Amino acid sequence: MNKPSKIIDLSHSAALDVQGVAPSASALDKIKVIGGQQLNGIIPISGAKNCALKLMCASILTEETLRLENMPNSLRDIASQVELLDYLGCTVEGEGDIMAINAGTITTQTAPYDIVRKMRGSILVLGPLLARFGHAKVSLPGGCAIGTRPVDMHIKALEEMGAQITLEEGYINAKAPKGGLQGAKILFPKVSVGATENLMMAATLAKGATVLANAAREPEINDLGECLIAMGAKIEGLGTDTIRIEGVPSLGGAHHRVIADRIETGTYMIATGMTGGQVRLENTSIDHINSAVALMCQAGMSVEQDGLDVIVARDINTPLKGIDIMTEPHPGFPTDLQAQFMAMLTIADGAGMVTETIFENRFMHVPELSRMGADISVQGNSAIIRGVKKLTGAEVMATDLRASVALVLAGLVAEGETTVNRIYHLERGYENIVGKLGGVGARIQKA
Ligand code: EPZ
């Protein structure tokens, strides 16, 4: 493997600070936005957070080096995952958007509560650790702001592959049968991105074939599958709801480029739709969010692919229209764009309805948007949004990543100043959001 010329060693947790991926914001940091500017210019899109986190876990499946390119290395969630891999004994090195991980040096198969609780994505070490070492002990991640988010499907499916699993003192204790995990036919009762990924990774080193039925079809799963194939895995059916994995004795190193972040892409599309103007989103694709793009166009925006970039625009004289959306597993409308779309509907002409079917508690942005003058009423898992003439700036706070960014978007069109508290959440998933929005004309700064 060719190492990047200047590597910063992340192999000890203190090095998180050295690389600069460690949280730069304290819980008290804020963002101030003054609304009223159209957005015009260019925004570079980062690699997908929700791919990157899983690809990092895939590195555990081999003792050779996995080299990842287009990594959103400055995100707080990536720093948490580095912390976990480092704890396990992996060697993690990074520079710019490159990360090289060597799990040949793993010393423990225990993922402790203190690290796992920071980010649910760390449950994805369970499948790889169990597959390669035959045992793993991973803290249960617990609930989070958007819902209870159980991991029962991950556990049950691994049991179907022969693992013995007990839950003790908040930990998942998993042991593979003698000779390793066994291929199995697994039917997920519900579509789950994480369970599909955990099982797909576990199955790469199992004895025989595994079939995952009712598998998730998110682009992040394809990307993980492509990386695993580059590492030597045998996988068919990516992009369909039936994925077949033929186990192999071992996997090797690989070089893989992470796909563009479709949720970051969609977020900046919606931002431009709200403010009016024209923005070129660099190095991304509409193919991964077709359903959301179709709805944006129905609402009055224009979105088109231009080579490797996407151009998004709305003429300020074309009013936004209220429309209905419902979140669904891919290829449906993504839950991770629901809050942002709702922010847009608050200023549309007429009413729109948002129905959330994936998570039970993903409307925490509603009271905050209401504080800015939005007219929203919630009934169960649906919200009716009646467009208002204008939002007004306010001090707001949100408790998860996408809710936080929805408040920033609302701030871009609100009259006066909006202060978004706890930007900690934003830094989990948006690289340099202040710089990127500021670069296309937004009046935004960290305070
Ligand atoms: C992933 O979470 C993403 N996270 C989420 O993005 C995203 O919202 C979600 O997929 C849906 O697209 C990462 O990729 C790190 P699921 P995941 O398993 O895998 C239930 C963001 O903002 N379920 O597909 O945890 C679950 O409670 C984040 O970037 C079970 O019941 O989601 C939910 O209702 C937030 N039992 C539904 O399935 C299980 O064992 C779908 O969840 C697993 C899940």
XYZ file of C-alpha atoms and ligand atoms in Angstrom:
491
model
C 0.000 0.000 0.000
C 1.248 3.486 -0.818
C 1.154 5.582 2.274
C 0.273 9.258 1.954
C 3.488 11.256 1.942
C 2.883 13.021 5.254
C 1.115 10.832 7.739
C -0.096 11.982 11.099
C -0.115 9.078 13.497
C -3.489 8.604 15.164
C -2.567 5.381 16.866
C -2.971 6.820 20.347
C -6.118 8.579 21.378
C -4.297 11.754 22.322
C -3.409 12.002 18.664
C -7.005 12.863 17.933
C -6.109 16.381 18.918
C -2.962 16.281 16.817
C -4.905 15.560 13.668
C -7.446 18.228 14.427
C -10.386 15.875 14.042
C -11.104 16.082 17.721
C -14.131 18.123 18.677
C -13.232 21.751 18.279
C -16.516 22.974 19.689
C -17.540 22.752 23.284
C -21.150 22.143 24.200
C -21.445 25.895 24.676
C -20.372 26.914 21.186
C -22.980 28.526 18.968
C -23.554 29.545 15.390
C -25.062 32.902 14.540
C -26.871 33.367 11.237
C -28.327 36.569 9.860
C -31.022 35.724 7.367
C -31.895 37.241 4.025
C -28.971 36.446 1.715
C -29.377 34.445 -1.485
C -26.814 31.677 -1.953
C -24.621 31.761 -5.059
C -21.329 30.002 -5.782
C -19.682 26.656 -5.222
C -19.842 24.193 -2.321
C -17.526 21.161 -2.304
C -19.280 18.047 -1.014
C -17.456 15.782 1.448
C -17.317 11.998 1.530
C -20.328 10.329 3.122
C -20.186 10.123 6.912
C -22.517 7.145 7.039
C -20.267 5.207 4.625
C -17.026 6.265 6.221
C -18.025 5.029 9.676
C -18.816 1.528 8.351
C -15.777 1.342 6.093
C -13.633 2.004 9.140
C -15.250 -1.034 10.794
C -14.612 -3.146 7.680
C -10.892 -2.628 8.266
C -11.195 -4.970 11.285
C -11.868 -7.884 8.914
C -8.259 -8.027 7.707
C -4.778 -7.780 9.133
C -3.703 -5.867 6.043
C -4.123 -2.113 5.565
C -7.345 -0.567 4.291
C -6.706 2.802 2.697
C -9.726 5.074 2.398
C -9.904 8.200 0.265
C -12.449 11.082 0.292
C -12.919 10.587 4.030
C -14.693 13.359 6.005
C -11.839 13.231 8.498
C -12.732 16.422 10.355
C -16.102 15.144 11.606
C -16.638 14.488 15.266
C -18.249 11.081 14.544
C -15.150 10.045 12.614
C -13.031 11.095 15.605
C -15.188 8.882 17.846
C -14.704 5.939 15.508
C -10.934 6.580 15.398
C -10.973 6.564 19.192
C -12.668 3.161 19.187
C -10.346 1.610 16.580
C -7.404 3.004 18.475
C -8.733 1.481 21.702
C -9.018 -1.900 19.977
C -5.353 -1.598 19.003
C -5.668 -0.682 15.314
C -3.126 1.652 13.751
C -4.966 4.606 12.251
C -3.189 7.197 10.168
C -4.659 10.118 8.339
C -3.878 13.142 6.278
C -6.332 15.410 4.514
C -9.103 13.176 3.228
C -7.062 9.963 3.418
C -7.242 7.431 6.220
C -5.200 4.249 6.432
C -6.219 1.647 9.000
C -4.297 -1.453 9.943
C -6.118 -3.891 12.207
C -3.263 -6.387 12.234
C -2.332 -4.946 15.621
C -5.682 -5.450 17.409
C -5.198 -6.287 21.091
C -8.741 -6.415 22.434
C -12.181 -7.394 21.151
C -14.041 -5.260 23.697
C -15.726 -2.017 22.661
C -16.324 -0.118 25.918
C -19.416 1.853 26.914
C -17.524 5.126 27.253
C -16.738 5.162 23.538
C -19.795 3.354 22.128
C -22.247 5.671 23.927
C -20.880 8.641 21.970
C -22.014 7.247 18.681
C -24.317 4.381 17.749
C -22.329 3.719 14.560
C -19.755 1.957 16.734
C -22.076 -1.086 17.075
C -20.813 -1.911 13.583
C -17.576 -3.326 15.047
C -19.564 -6.274 16.409
C -19.908 -8.260 13.162
C -16.296 -7.781 12.004
C -14.755 -8.570 15.434
C -16.868 -11.697 15.825
C -16.148 -12.875 12.273
C -12.384 -12.447 12.490
C -11.664 -13.339 16.128
C -14.588 -15.600 17.026
C -15.601 -13.456 19.977
C -16.511 -9.857 20.764
C -17.838 -7.802 23.636
C -19.540 -4.594 22.594
C -21.426 -2.175 24.787
C -25.116 -1.792 23.989
C -25.404 1.684 22.505
C -28.636 2.644 24.275
C -31.304 4.998 22.968
C -30.735 8.376 21.420
C -32.570 11.599 20.812
C -34.417 10.373 17.714
C -35.746 7.166 19.251
C -35.008 3.996 21.188
C -33.057 2.502 18.271
C -32.704 -1.102 19.420
C -30.094 -3.518 17.995
C -32.208 -6.657 18.376
C -32.071 -7.456 14.653
C -28.246 -7.335 14.637
C -28.167 -9.771 17.568
C -30.811 -12.177 16.304
C -29.232 -12.403 12.849
C -25.789 -13.146 14.309
C -27.418 -15.877 16.420
C -28.821 -17.337 13.212
C -25.210 -17.594 12.039
C -24.475 -19.731 15.074
C -23.216 -17.085 17.502
C -23.995 -17.486 21.184
C -24.977 -14.118 22.521
C -25.674 -13.021 26.060
C -26.450 -9.572 27.358
C -24.577 -8.850 30.575
C -24.096 -5.588 32.425
C -24.979 -3.533 29.371
C -22.684 -5.459 27.052
C -23.336 -7.778 24.107
C -21.142 -10.815 24.680
C -20.860 -12.762 21.451
C -19.086 -16.014 20.720
C -18.879 -17.732 17.347
C -19.249 -21.528 17.177
C -16.110 -23.653 16.890
C -14.821 -23.182 13.358
C -16.376 -19.738 13.029
C -19.696 -18.177 12.036
C -21.862 -20.288 9.740
C -23.574 -18.993 6.613
C -27.343 -18.656 7.071
C -30.489 -17.418 5.380
C -31.549 -14.350 7.304
C -34.854 -12.584 6.793
C -34.853 -9.178 8.460
C -38.316 -8.409 9.870
C -37.789 -4.716 9.088
C -35.378 -2.867 6.784
C -32.316 -1.816 8.772
C -29.249 -0.108 7.362
C -27.032 -0.993 10.328
C -28.154 -4.629 10.674
C -27.647 -5.206 6.934
C -24.131 -3.747 7.175
C -23.144 -5.624 10.343
C -24.327 -8.932 8.906
C -22.826 -8.326 5.483
C -19.430 -7.788 7.123
C -19.816 -10.785 9.444
C -20.799 -13.046 6.536
C -17.698 -12.255 4.467
C -15.591 -14.550 6.693
C -18.290 -17.120 7.574
C -18.336 -20.752 6.488
C -20.561 -21.077 3.425
C -23.140 -18.733 1.956
C -25.305 -16.171 3.720
C -28.404 -14.670 2.162
C -29.738 -11.419 3.614
C -33.399 -10.996 2.665
C -35.317 -7.735 3.127
C -31.874 -6.108 3.185
C -31.510 -2.328 3.100
C -30.679 -0.824 -0.299
C -29.156 2.498 0.780
C -26.220 3.702 -1.375
C -24.028 3.470 1.746
C -24.557 -0.306 1.709
C -23.452 -0.563 -1.915
C -20.353 1.437 -1.091
C -19.476 -0.823 1.830
C -20.133 -3.868 -0.380
C -17.855 -2.521 -3.116
C -15.084 -1.981 -0.589
C -15.518 -5.488 0.832
C -15.353 -6.902 -2.707
C -12.118 -4.969 -3.271
C -10.838 -6.631 -0.070
C -11.632 -10.051 -1.558
C -15.203 -10.690 -0.385
C -17.719 -12.471 -2.596
C -20.946 -10.478 -2.615
C -23.848 -10.416 -5.065
C -27.117 -8.514 -5.138
C -25.916 -5.116 -3.888
C -28.616 -2.516 -4.494
C -31.374 -5.151 -4.260
C -33.209 -6.377 -1.180
C -31.496 -9.781 -1.359
C -27.745 -9.814 -0.782
C -25.797 -13.063 -1.096
C -22.374 -13.390 0.513
C -20.151 -16.409 0.023
C -17.722 -16.610 2.920
C -13.963 -16.633 2.210
C -11.151 -17.700 4.597
C -9.585 -14.234 4.781
C -9.734 -10.722 3.367
C -6.851 -8.481 2.322
C -6.052 -4.791 2.151
C -7.586 -2.455 -0.420
C -7.840 1.144 -1.530
C -11.340 2.555 -1.668
C -12.847 5.964 -2.434
C -15.842 6.909 -0.283
C -18.922 8.116 -2.221
C -20.183 11.677 -1.819
C -22.389 12.467 1.140
C -25.936 12.430 -0.258
C -27.394 13.975 2.897
C -24.921 16.866 2.896
C -25.740 17.278 -0.811
C -29.479 17.324 -0.115
C -29.033 19.738 2.788
C -27.264 22.346 0.628
C -29.812 21.796 -2.146
C -32.600 22.637 0.276
C -30.627 25.624 1.630
C -30.433 27.049 -1.904
C -34.094 26.267 -2.504
C -34.984 28.254 0.590
C -32.826 31.322 -0.030
C -33.031 31.413 -3.827
C -29.904 31.694 -5.967
C -27.742 29.136 -7.764
C -25.115 26.852 -6.257
C -22.817 24.298 -7.839
C -22.321 21.317 -5.528
C -18.983 19.825 -6.427
C -18.224 16.114 -6.717
C -21.587 14.661 -5.970
C -24.522 13.030 -7.656
C -28.303 13.285 -7.703
C -28.541 9.539 -8.339
C -28.405 8.707 -4.641
C -31.291 11.023 -3.691
C -33.598 10.842 -6.675
C -36.774 10.707 -4.601
C -35.845 13.849 -2.653
C -34.786 15.670 -5.821
C -38.129 14.901 -7.495
C -39.922 16.478 -4.526
C -37.606 19.511 -4.514
C -38.469 20.070 -8.174
C -42.179 19.726 -7.393
C -41.687 22.371 -4.701
C -40.278 24.820 -7.245
C -36.503 24.217 -7.354
C -34.377 23.173 -10.286
C -31.724 20.493 -9.816
C -29.522 19.060 -12.537
C -26.411 16.925 -12.812
C -23.572 18.667 -14.643
C -20.722 16.217 -15.091
C -19.308 15.467 -11.657
C -21.261 18.330 -10.065
C -24.865 19.174 -9.347
C -26.363 22.594 -10.027
C -29.231 23.603 -7.803
C -31.219 26.804 -8.224
C -34.390 28.649 -7.451
C -35.421 31.892 -9.001
C -36.473 34.103 -6.119
C -39.591 35.080 -8.116
C -40.698 31.438 -8.247
C -42.445 30.777 -4.946
C -41.905 27.500 -3.123
C -44.994 25.288 -2.992
C -46.170 23.241 -0.030
C -46.000 19.503 -0.787
C -46.294 16.244 1.139
C -43.384 13.948 1.952
C -43.096 10.620 3.726
C -39.809 9.111 4.871
C -39.096 5.539 3.766
C -36.142 3.206 3.369
C -34.143 3.804 0.164
C -35.115 4.450 -2.590
C -37.818 6.393 -0.739
C -37.382 9.846 0.796
C -34.534 9.662 3.380
C -35.321 10.310 7.022
C -31.999 12.159 7.271
C -33.422 14.950 5.050
C -36.804 15.166 6.761
C -35.976 18.005 9.178
C -34.360 20.101 6.435
C -37.343 19.622 4.116
C -39.675 20.619 6.893
C -37.677 23.826 7.398
C -38.256 24.591 3.718
C -42.000 23.928 3.949
C -42.318 26.503 6.745
C -41.862 29.283 4.163
C -43.668 27.656 1.206
C -46.944 28.828 -0.290
C -49.743 26.699 1.154
C -49.566 23.652 3.372
C -47.468 20.496 3.281
C -47.424 17.319 5.316
C -44.365 15.461 6.612
C -44.799 11.856 7.745
C -41.888 10.177 9.546
C -42.025 6.374 9.331
C -38.458 5.388 10.301
C -37.856 6.883 13.750
C -40.497 7.483 16.394
C -39.138 10.717 17.813
C -37.706 12.679 14.938
C -39.702 15.909 15.226
C -37.558 17.689 17.818
C -36.956 20.538 15.411
C -40.698 21.356 15.458
C -40.850 23.369 18.705
C -37.660 25.216 17.735
C -38.952 26.070 14.244
C -42.177 27.217 15.908
C -40.144 29.596 18.080
C -38.984 31.174 14.811
C -42.597 31.725 13.725
C -43.304 28.484 11.830
C -46.886 27.179 11.833
C -46.624 23.422 12.446
C -49.010 21.006 14.104
C -48.026 17.438 14.888
C -50.436 14.498 14.959
C -48.693 11.232 15.771
C -45.962 10.668 13.205
C -47.233 13.373 10.822
C -46.799 17.124 10.871
C -48.849 19.665 8.957
C -46.810 22.704 8.008
C -48.646 25.819 6.886
C -46.274 28.162 5.116
C -45.774 31.584 6.697
C -44.696 34.838 5.002
C -41.544 35.043 7.090
C -39.635 33.405 9.922
C -37.971 35.550 12.548
C -34.559 35.008 14.089
C -34.464 33.470 17.563
C -32.213 31.614 19.979
C -32.742 27.910 19.276
C -31.325 24.560 20.265
C -31.653 21.057 18.897
C -30.668 17.680 20.144
C -29.597 15.845 17.032
C -27.589 16.383 13.896
C -30.276 16.837 11.250
C -32.575 18.847 13.530
C -29.674 21.226 14.190
C -28.954 21.786 10.539
C -32.647 22.405 9.854
C -32.431 25.320 12.304
C -29.395 26.727 10.487
C -31.383 26.561 7.222
C -34.309 28.332 8.855
C -31.861 30.975 10.089
C -30.717 31.604 6.499
C -34.168 32.941 5.587
C -35.335 34.334 8.931
C -35.557 38.051 9.523
C -32.773 39.123 11.891
C -30.351 36.971 13.843
C -30.708 33.300 14.738
C -28.420 31.718 17.309
C -28.149 27.953 17.100
C -26.887 26.497 20.363
C -25.053 23.213 20.833
C -23.388 23.122 17.453
C -21.671 20.051 18.827
C -24.351 18.099 16.948
C -23.597 19.803 13.643
C -19.926 18.948 13.903
C -20.809 15.267 14.073
C -21.929 15.291 10.464
C -21.209 18.505 8.538
C -17.627 19.357 7.612
C -16.907 23.081 7.823
C -20.544 24.117 7.536
C -19.775 27.725 8.469
C -17.092 27.984 5.773
C -19.168 26.230 3.141
C -22.308 28.343 3.645
C -20.270 31.519 4.207
C -18.472 30.834 0.921
C -21.728 31.083 -1.041
C -22.903 34.282 0.593
C -24.584 33.307 3.861
C -23.986 35.615 6.827
C -22.962 32.926 9.275
C -20.307 32.666 11.948
C -19.308 30.657 14.953
C -19.811 32.542 18.194
C -28.561 4.594 9.875
O -28.913 4.338 11.235
C -27.949 5.984 9.828
N -26.792 6.031 10.720
C -28.979 7.030 10.260
O -28.398 8.307 10.071
C -30.205 6.917 9.358
O -31.187 7.811 9.810
C -30.751 5.481 9.388
O -29.692 4.538 9.023
C -31.913 5.263 8.427
O -31.535 5.599 7.125
C -25.622 5.621 10.286
O -25.470 5.154 9.161
C -24.473 5.758 11.228
P -31.673 1.532 10.894
P -29.292 2.861 11.697
O -31.130 0.337 11.555
O -28.530 1.891 10.889
C -35.165 0.043 13.794
C -27.803 10.523 10.682
O -28.452 11.564 10.981
N -34.263 -1.031 14.237
O -31.870 1.488 9.412
O -29.171 2.825 13.171
C -34.686 1.437 14.194
O -35.022 1.742 15.519
C -28.205 9.177 11.235
O -26.794 10.555 9.963
C -34.770 -2.019 15.075
O -35.936 -2.006 15.457
O -30.826 2.817 11.285
C -35.393 2.293 13.177
O -36.710 2.511 13.563
C -29.322 9.234 12.217
N -33.935 -3.027 15.481
C -35.383 1.412 11.914
O -35.167 0.080 12.384
C -32.630 -3.102 15.049
O -31.917 -4.054 15.445
C -34.299 1.745 10.897
O -33.050 1.890 11.576
C -32.135 -2.097 14.198
C -32.976 -1.075 13.792
